[in-house]
CSV table of C-alpha atoms and ligand atoms in Angstrom, one decimal:
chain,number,residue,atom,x,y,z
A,11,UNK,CA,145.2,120.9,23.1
A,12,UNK,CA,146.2,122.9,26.2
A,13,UNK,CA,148.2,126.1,25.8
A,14,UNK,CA,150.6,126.6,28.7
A,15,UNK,CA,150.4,129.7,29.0
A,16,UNK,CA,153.5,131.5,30.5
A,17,UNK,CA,152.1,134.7,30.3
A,18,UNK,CA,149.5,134.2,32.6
A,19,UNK,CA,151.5,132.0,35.2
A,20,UNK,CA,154.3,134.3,35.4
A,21,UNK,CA,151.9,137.0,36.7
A,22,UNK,CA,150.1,134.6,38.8
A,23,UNK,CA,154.0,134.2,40.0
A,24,UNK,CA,154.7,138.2,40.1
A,25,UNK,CA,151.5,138.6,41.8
A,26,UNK,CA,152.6,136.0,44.8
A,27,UNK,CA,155.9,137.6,45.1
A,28,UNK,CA,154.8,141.4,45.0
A,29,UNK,CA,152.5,140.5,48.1
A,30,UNK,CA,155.4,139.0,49.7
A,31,UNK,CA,157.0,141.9,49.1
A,32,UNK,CA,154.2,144.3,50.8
A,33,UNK,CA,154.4,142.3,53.7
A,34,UNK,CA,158.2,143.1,53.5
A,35,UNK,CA,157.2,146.9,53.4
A,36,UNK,CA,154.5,146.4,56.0
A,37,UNK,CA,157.3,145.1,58.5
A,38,UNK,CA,159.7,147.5,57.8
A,39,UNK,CA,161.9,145.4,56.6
A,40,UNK,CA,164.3,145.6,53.7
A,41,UNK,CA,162.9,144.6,50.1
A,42,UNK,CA,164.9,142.3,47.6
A,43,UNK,CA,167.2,144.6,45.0
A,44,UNK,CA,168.3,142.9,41.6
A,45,UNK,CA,171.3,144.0,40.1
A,46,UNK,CA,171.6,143.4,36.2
A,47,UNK,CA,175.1,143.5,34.2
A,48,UNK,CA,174.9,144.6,30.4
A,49,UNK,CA,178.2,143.9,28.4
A,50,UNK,CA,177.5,146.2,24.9
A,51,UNK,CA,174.7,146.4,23.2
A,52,UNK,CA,173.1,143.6,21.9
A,53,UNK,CA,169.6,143.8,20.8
A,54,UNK,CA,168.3,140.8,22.1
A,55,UNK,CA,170.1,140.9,25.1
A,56,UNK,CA,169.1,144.6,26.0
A,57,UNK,CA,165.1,143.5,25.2
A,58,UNK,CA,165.1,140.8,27.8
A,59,UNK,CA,167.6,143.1,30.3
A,60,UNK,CA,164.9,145.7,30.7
A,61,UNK,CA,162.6,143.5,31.1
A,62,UNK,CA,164.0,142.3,34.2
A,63,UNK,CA,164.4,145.5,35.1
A,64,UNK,CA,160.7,146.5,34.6
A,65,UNK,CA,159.4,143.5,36.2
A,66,UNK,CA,161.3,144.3,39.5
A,67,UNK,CA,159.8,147.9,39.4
A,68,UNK,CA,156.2,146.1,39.2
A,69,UNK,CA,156.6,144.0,42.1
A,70,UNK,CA,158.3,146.5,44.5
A,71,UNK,CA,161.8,145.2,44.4
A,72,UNK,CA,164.6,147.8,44.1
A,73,UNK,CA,166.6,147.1,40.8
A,74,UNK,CA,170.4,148.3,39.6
A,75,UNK,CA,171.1,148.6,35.6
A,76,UNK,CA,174.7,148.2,35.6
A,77,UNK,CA,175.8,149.0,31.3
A,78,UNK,CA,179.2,148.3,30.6
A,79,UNK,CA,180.5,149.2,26.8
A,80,UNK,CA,181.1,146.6,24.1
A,81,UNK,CA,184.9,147.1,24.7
A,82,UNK,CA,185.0,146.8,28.2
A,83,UNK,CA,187.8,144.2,29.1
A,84,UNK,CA,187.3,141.1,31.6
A,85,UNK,CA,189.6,143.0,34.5
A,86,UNK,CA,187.1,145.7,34.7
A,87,UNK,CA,184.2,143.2,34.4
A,88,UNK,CA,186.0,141.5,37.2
A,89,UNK,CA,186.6,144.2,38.8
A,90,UNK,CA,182.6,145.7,39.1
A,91,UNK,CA,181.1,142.2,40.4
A,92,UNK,CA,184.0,142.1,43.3
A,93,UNK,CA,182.2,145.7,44.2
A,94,UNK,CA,178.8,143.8,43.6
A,95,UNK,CA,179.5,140.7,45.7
A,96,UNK,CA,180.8,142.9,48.8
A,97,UNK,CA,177.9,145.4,48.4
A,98,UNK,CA,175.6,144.6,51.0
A,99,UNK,CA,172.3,146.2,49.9
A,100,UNK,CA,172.4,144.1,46.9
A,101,UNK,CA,170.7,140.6,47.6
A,102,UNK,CA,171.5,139.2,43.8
A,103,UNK,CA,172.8,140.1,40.6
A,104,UNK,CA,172.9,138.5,36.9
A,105,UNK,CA,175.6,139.7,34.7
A,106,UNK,CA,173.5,138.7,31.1
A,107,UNK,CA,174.9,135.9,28.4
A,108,UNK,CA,176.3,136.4,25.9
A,109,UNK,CA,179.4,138.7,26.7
A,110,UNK,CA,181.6,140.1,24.1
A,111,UNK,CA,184.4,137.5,22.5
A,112,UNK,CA,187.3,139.4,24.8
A,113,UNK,CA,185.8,138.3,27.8
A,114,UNK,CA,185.8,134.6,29.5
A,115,UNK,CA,182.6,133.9,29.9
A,116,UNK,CA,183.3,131.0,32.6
A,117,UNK,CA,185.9,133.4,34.3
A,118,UNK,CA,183.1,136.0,34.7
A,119,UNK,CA,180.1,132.9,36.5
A,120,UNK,CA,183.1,132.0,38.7
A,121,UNK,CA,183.7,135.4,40.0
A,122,UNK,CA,180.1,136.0,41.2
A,123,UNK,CA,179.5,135.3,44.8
A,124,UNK,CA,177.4,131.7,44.9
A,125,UNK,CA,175.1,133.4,47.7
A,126,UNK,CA,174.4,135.8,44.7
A,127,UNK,CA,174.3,134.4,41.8
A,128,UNK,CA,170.4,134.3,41.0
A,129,UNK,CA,171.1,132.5,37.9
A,130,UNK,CA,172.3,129.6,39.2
A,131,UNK,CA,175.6,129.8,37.1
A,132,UNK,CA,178.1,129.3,39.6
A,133,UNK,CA,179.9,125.7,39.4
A,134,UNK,CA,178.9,125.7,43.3
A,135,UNK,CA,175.0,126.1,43.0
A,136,UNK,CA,175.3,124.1,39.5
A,137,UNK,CA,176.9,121.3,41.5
A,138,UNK,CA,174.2,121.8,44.3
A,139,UNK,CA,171.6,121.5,41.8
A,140,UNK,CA,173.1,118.4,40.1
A,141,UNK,CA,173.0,116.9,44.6
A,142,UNK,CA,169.5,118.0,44.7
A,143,UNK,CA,170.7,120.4,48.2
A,144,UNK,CA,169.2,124.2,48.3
A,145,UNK,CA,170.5,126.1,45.5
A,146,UNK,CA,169.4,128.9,43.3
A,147,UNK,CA,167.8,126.8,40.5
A,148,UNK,CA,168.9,128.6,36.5
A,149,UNK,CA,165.7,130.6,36.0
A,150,UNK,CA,164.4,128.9,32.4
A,151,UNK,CA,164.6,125.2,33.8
A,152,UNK,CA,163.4,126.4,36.9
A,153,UNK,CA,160.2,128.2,35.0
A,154,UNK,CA,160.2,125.0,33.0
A,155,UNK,CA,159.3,123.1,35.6
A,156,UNK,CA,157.2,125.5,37.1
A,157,UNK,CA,154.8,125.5,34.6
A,158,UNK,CA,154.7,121.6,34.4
A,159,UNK,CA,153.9,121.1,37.8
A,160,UNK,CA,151.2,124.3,37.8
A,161,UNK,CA,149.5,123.0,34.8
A,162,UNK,CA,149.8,119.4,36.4
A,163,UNK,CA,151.7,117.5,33.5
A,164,UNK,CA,152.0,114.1,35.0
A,165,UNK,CA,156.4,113.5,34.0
A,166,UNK,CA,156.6,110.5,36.5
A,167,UNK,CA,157.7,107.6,34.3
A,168,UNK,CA,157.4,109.4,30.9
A,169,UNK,CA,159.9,109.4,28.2
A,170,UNK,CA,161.6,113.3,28.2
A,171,UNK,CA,163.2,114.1,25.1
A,172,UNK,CA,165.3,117.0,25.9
A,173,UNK,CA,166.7,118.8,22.9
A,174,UNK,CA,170.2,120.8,23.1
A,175,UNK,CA,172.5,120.1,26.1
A,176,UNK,CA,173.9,124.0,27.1
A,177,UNK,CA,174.7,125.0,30.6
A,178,UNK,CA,171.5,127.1,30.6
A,179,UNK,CA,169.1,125.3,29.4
A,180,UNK,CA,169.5,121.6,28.1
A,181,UNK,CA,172.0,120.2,30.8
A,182,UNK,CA,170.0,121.4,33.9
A,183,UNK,CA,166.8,120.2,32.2
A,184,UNK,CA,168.2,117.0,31.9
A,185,UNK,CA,169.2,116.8,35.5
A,186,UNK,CA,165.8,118.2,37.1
A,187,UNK,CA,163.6,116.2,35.4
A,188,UNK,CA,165.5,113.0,36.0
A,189,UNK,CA,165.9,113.9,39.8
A,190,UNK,CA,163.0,112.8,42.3
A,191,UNK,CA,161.4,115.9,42.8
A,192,UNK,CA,157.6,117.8,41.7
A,193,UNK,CA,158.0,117.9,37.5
A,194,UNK,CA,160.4,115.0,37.9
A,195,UNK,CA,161.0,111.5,38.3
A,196,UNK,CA,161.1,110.9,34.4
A,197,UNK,CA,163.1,108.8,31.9
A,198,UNK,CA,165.1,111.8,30.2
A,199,UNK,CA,166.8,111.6,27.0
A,200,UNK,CA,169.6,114.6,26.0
A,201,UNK,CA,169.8,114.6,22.0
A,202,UNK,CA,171.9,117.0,20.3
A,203,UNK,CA,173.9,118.1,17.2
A,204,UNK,CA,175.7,114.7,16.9
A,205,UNK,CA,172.7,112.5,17.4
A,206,UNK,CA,171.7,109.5,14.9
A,207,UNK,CA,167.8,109.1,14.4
A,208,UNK,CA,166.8,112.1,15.6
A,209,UNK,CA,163.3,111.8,14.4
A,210,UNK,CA,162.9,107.8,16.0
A,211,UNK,CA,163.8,109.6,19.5
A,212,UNK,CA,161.9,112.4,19.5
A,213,UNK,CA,159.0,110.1,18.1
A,214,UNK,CA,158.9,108.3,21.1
A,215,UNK,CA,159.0,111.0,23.9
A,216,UNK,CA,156.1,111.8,26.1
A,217,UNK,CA,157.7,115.3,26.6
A,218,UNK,CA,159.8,117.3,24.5
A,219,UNK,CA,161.9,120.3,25.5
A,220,UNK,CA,163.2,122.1,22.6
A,221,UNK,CA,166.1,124.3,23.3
A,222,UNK,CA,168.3,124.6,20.1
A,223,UNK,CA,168.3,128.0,18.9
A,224,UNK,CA,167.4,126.8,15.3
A,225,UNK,CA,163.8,128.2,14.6
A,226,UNK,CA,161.2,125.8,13.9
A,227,UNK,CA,163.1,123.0,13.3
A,228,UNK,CA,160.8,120.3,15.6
A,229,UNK,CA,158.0,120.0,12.9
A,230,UNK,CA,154.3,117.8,13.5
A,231,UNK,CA,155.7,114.8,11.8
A,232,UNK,CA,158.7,114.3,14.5
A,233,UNK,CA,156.1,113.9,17.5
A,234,UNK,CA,153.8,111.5,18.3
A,235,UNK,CA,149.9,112.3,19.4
A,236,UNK,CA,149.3,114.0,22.5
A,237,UNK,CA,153.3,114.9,23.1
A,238,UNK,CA,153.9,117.4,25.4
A,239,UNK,CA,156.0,120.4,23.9
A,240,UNK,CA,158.0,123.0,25.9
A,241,UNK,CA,159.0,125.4,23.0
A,242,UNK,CA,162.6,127.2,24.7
A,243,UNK,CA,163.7,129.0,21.5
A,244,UNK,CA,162.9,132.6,20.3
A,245,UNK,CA,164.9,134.0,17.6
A,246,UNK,CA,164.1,136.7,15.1
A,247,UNK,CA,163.3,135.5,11.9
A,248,UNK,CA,163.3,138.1,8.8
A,249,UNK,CA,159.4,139.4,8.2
A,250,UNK,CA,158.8,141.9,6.0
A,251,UNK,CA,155.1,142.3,7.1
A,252,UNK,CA,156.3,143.5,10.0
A,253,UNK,CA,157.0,146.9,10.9
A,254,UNK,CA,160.3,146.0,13.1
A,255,UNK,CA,161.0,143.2,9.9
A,256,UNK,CA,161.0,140.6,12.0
A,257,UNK,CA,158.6,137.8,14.1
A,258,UNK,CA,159.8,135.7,17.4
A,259,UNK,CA,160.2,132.3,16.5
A,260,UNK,CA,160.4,129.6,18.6
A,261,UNK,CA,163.0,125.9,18.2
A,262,UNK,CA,158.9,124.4,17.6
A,263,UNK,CA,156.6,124.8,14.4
A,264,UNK,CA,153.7,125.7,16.2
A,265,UNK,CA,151.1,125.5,13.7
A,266,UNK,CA,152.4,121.6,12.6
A,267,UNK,CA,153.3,120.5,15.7
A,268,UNK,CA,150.3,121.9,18.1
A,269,UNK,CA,147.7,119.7,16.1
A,270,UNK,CA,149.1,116.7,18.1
A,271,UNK,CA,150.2,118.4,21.0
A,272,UNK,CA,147.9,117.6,23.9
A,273,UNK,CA,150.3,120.4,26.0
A,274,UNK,CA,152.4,123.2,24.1
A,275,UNK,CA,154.0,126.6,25.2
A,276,UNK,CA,153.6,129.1,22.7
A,277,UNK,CA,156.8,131.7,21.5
A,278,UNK,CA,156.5,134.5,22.4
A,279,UNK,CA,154.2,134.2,25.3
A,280,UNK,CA,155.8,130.5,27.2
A,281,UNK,CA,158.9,130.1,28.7
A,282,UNK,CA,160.0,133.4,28.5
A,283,UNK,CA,157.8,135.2,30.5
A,284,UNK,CA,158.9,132.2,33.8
A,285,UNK,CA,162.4,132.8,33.0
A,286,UNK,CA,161.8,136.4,34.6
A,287,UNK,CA,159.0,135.5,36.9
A,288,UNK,CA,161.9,132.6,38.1
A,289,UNK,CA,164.6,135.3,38.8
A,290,UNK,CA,162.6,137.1,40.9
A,291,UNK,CA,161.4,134.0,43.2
A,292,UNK,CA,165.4,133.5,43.6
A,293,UNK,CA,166.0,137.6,44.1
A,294,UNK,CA,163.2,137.3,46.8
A,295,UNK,CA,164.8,133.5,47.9
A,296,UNK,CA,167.9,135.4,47.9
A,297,UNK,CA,167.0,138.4,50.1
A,298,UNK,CA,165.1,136.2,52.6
A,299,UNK,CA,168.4,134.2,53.4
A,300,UNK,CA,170.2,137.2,54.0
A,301,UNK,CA,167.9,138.4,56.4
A,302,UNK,CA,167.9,135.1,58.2
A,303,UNK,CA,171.8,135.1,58.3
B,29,GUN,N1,171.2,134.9,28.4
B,29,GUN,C1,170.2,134.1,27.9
B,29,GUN,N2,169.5,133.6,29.0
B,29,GUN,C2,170.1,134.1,30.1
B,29,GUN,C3,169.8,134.0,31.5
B,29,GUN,O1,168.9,133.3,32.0
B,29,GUN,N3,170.7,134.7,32.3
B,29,GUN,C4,171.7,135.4,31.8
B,29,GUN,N4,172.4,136.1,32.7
B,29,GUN,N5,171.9,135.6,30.6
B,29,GUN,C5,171.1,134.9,29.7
């Protein structure tokens, strides 16, 4: 059993992109700048924030932390990307999911500027995914694939079982891996909260890719031996032993499910870590189209 380790290949990632950015420095030209958009103050949702934040401050790009309060309405949401997506030092800014109930969450993607939407949220750059033209690829599948095709997971012809079927995660999944492309070429499969003989499907897949928010639901006896598992979940599951009383738990049980595994990304520690290390390759994507334009 192989552990694909995030961790590691997101530095590997950071390291390639902060050297890009030195040459960018060395040249005297401009570096990439990330701006970030907090609704409230949701825990999770602040954790993973600053960590984009921090990783741009490790790899020389300039960053913007732009915190709005829980109550802010969707006019003045509105209002602060139009100033974002005519601000011309800023090459590409995320404005983070979830936002609070009062806001329209689709509204609020089809406001930001598709040249700078690094999240690939846009209906514009989701379409241009879906056509396979240049787009800004949503940062999780994007690290999903990433890792696949570092680590050399042979998907051509192999039965994908993708689990959960969200804008983010599940429905772009679906599409990459189907399209003819590195990490691609594969028979995909979307299940979901309506499908029948759950277990028969996801006995069958080569690959599964678990994104379902419900923590360690995909157990050893649903796979078959030497599956490939992409673990996409992390929620916080009550722990008293722990000091913050909690422990990151991923859609996957590791400990059942890893002794058949031939491939597995662990939680924390897998696809989290590329979802960052993703954002930044589109920042930098970003910035190097603007200076070509
Ligand atoms: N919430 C959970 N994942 C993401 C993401 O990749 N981008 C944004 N903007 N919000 C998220």
């Amino acid at each position: 059993m192989t552990i694909l380790d995030g961790k590691k290949v997101s530095n590997d990632i950071k390291n390639e992109i902060a050297e890009q950015v030195s040459v960018m420095v060395a040249n005297g030209e401009k570096v990439p700048h990330l701006a970030a958009v907090l609704v409230g103050s949701d825990g999770a949702s602040m954790t993973y924030v600053n960590a984009k934040v921090k990783a741009c401050e490790r790899i020389g790009f300039k960053s913007t932390l732009i915190e709005l309060p829980e109550h802010t309405t969707e006019a003045e949401l509105l209002e602060k990307i139009a100033i974002l997506n005519t601000d011309a030092d800023i090459d590409g800014f995320i404005v983070q999911l979830p936002l609070p109930k009062q806001i329209d969450e689709q509204k609020v993607l089809m406001a930001i500027d598709p040249d700078k939407d690094v999240d690939g949220f846009h209906p514009t750059n989701v379409g241009r995914m879906a056509l396979d033209l240049p787009t800004f690829l949503p940062a999780t599948p994007y690290g999903i694939m990433e890792l696949l095709e570092r680590y050399k997971v042979e998907t051509s012809g192999k039965n994908v079982v993708v689990m959960g079927r969200s804008h983010i995660v599940g429905r772009p999944m679906s599409i990459l891996m189907s399209q003819k492309r590195k990490a691609g070429d594969a028979t995909v499969t979307v299940v979901h909260s309506r499908s029948k003989n759950l277990e028969a499907i996801t006995k069958a897949a080569d690959i599964i890719v678990a994104a379902i928010g419900i923590s360690e639901f995909l157990t050893g006896d649903m796979v078959k031996e030497d599956v490939v598992v992409i673990d996409v979940g992390i929620t916080r599951v009550p722990d008293t032993t722990k000091k913050n009383g909690y422990r990151l738990a991923g859609d996957v049980h590791f400990e059942s499910v890893s002794k058949k595994a031939s491939y597995i990304t662990p939680v924390p520690g897998g696809v989290g870590p590329m979802t960052i290390a993703m954002l930044l390759k589109n920042t930098l994507l970003s910035r190097e189209r603007h200076n070509a334009k």
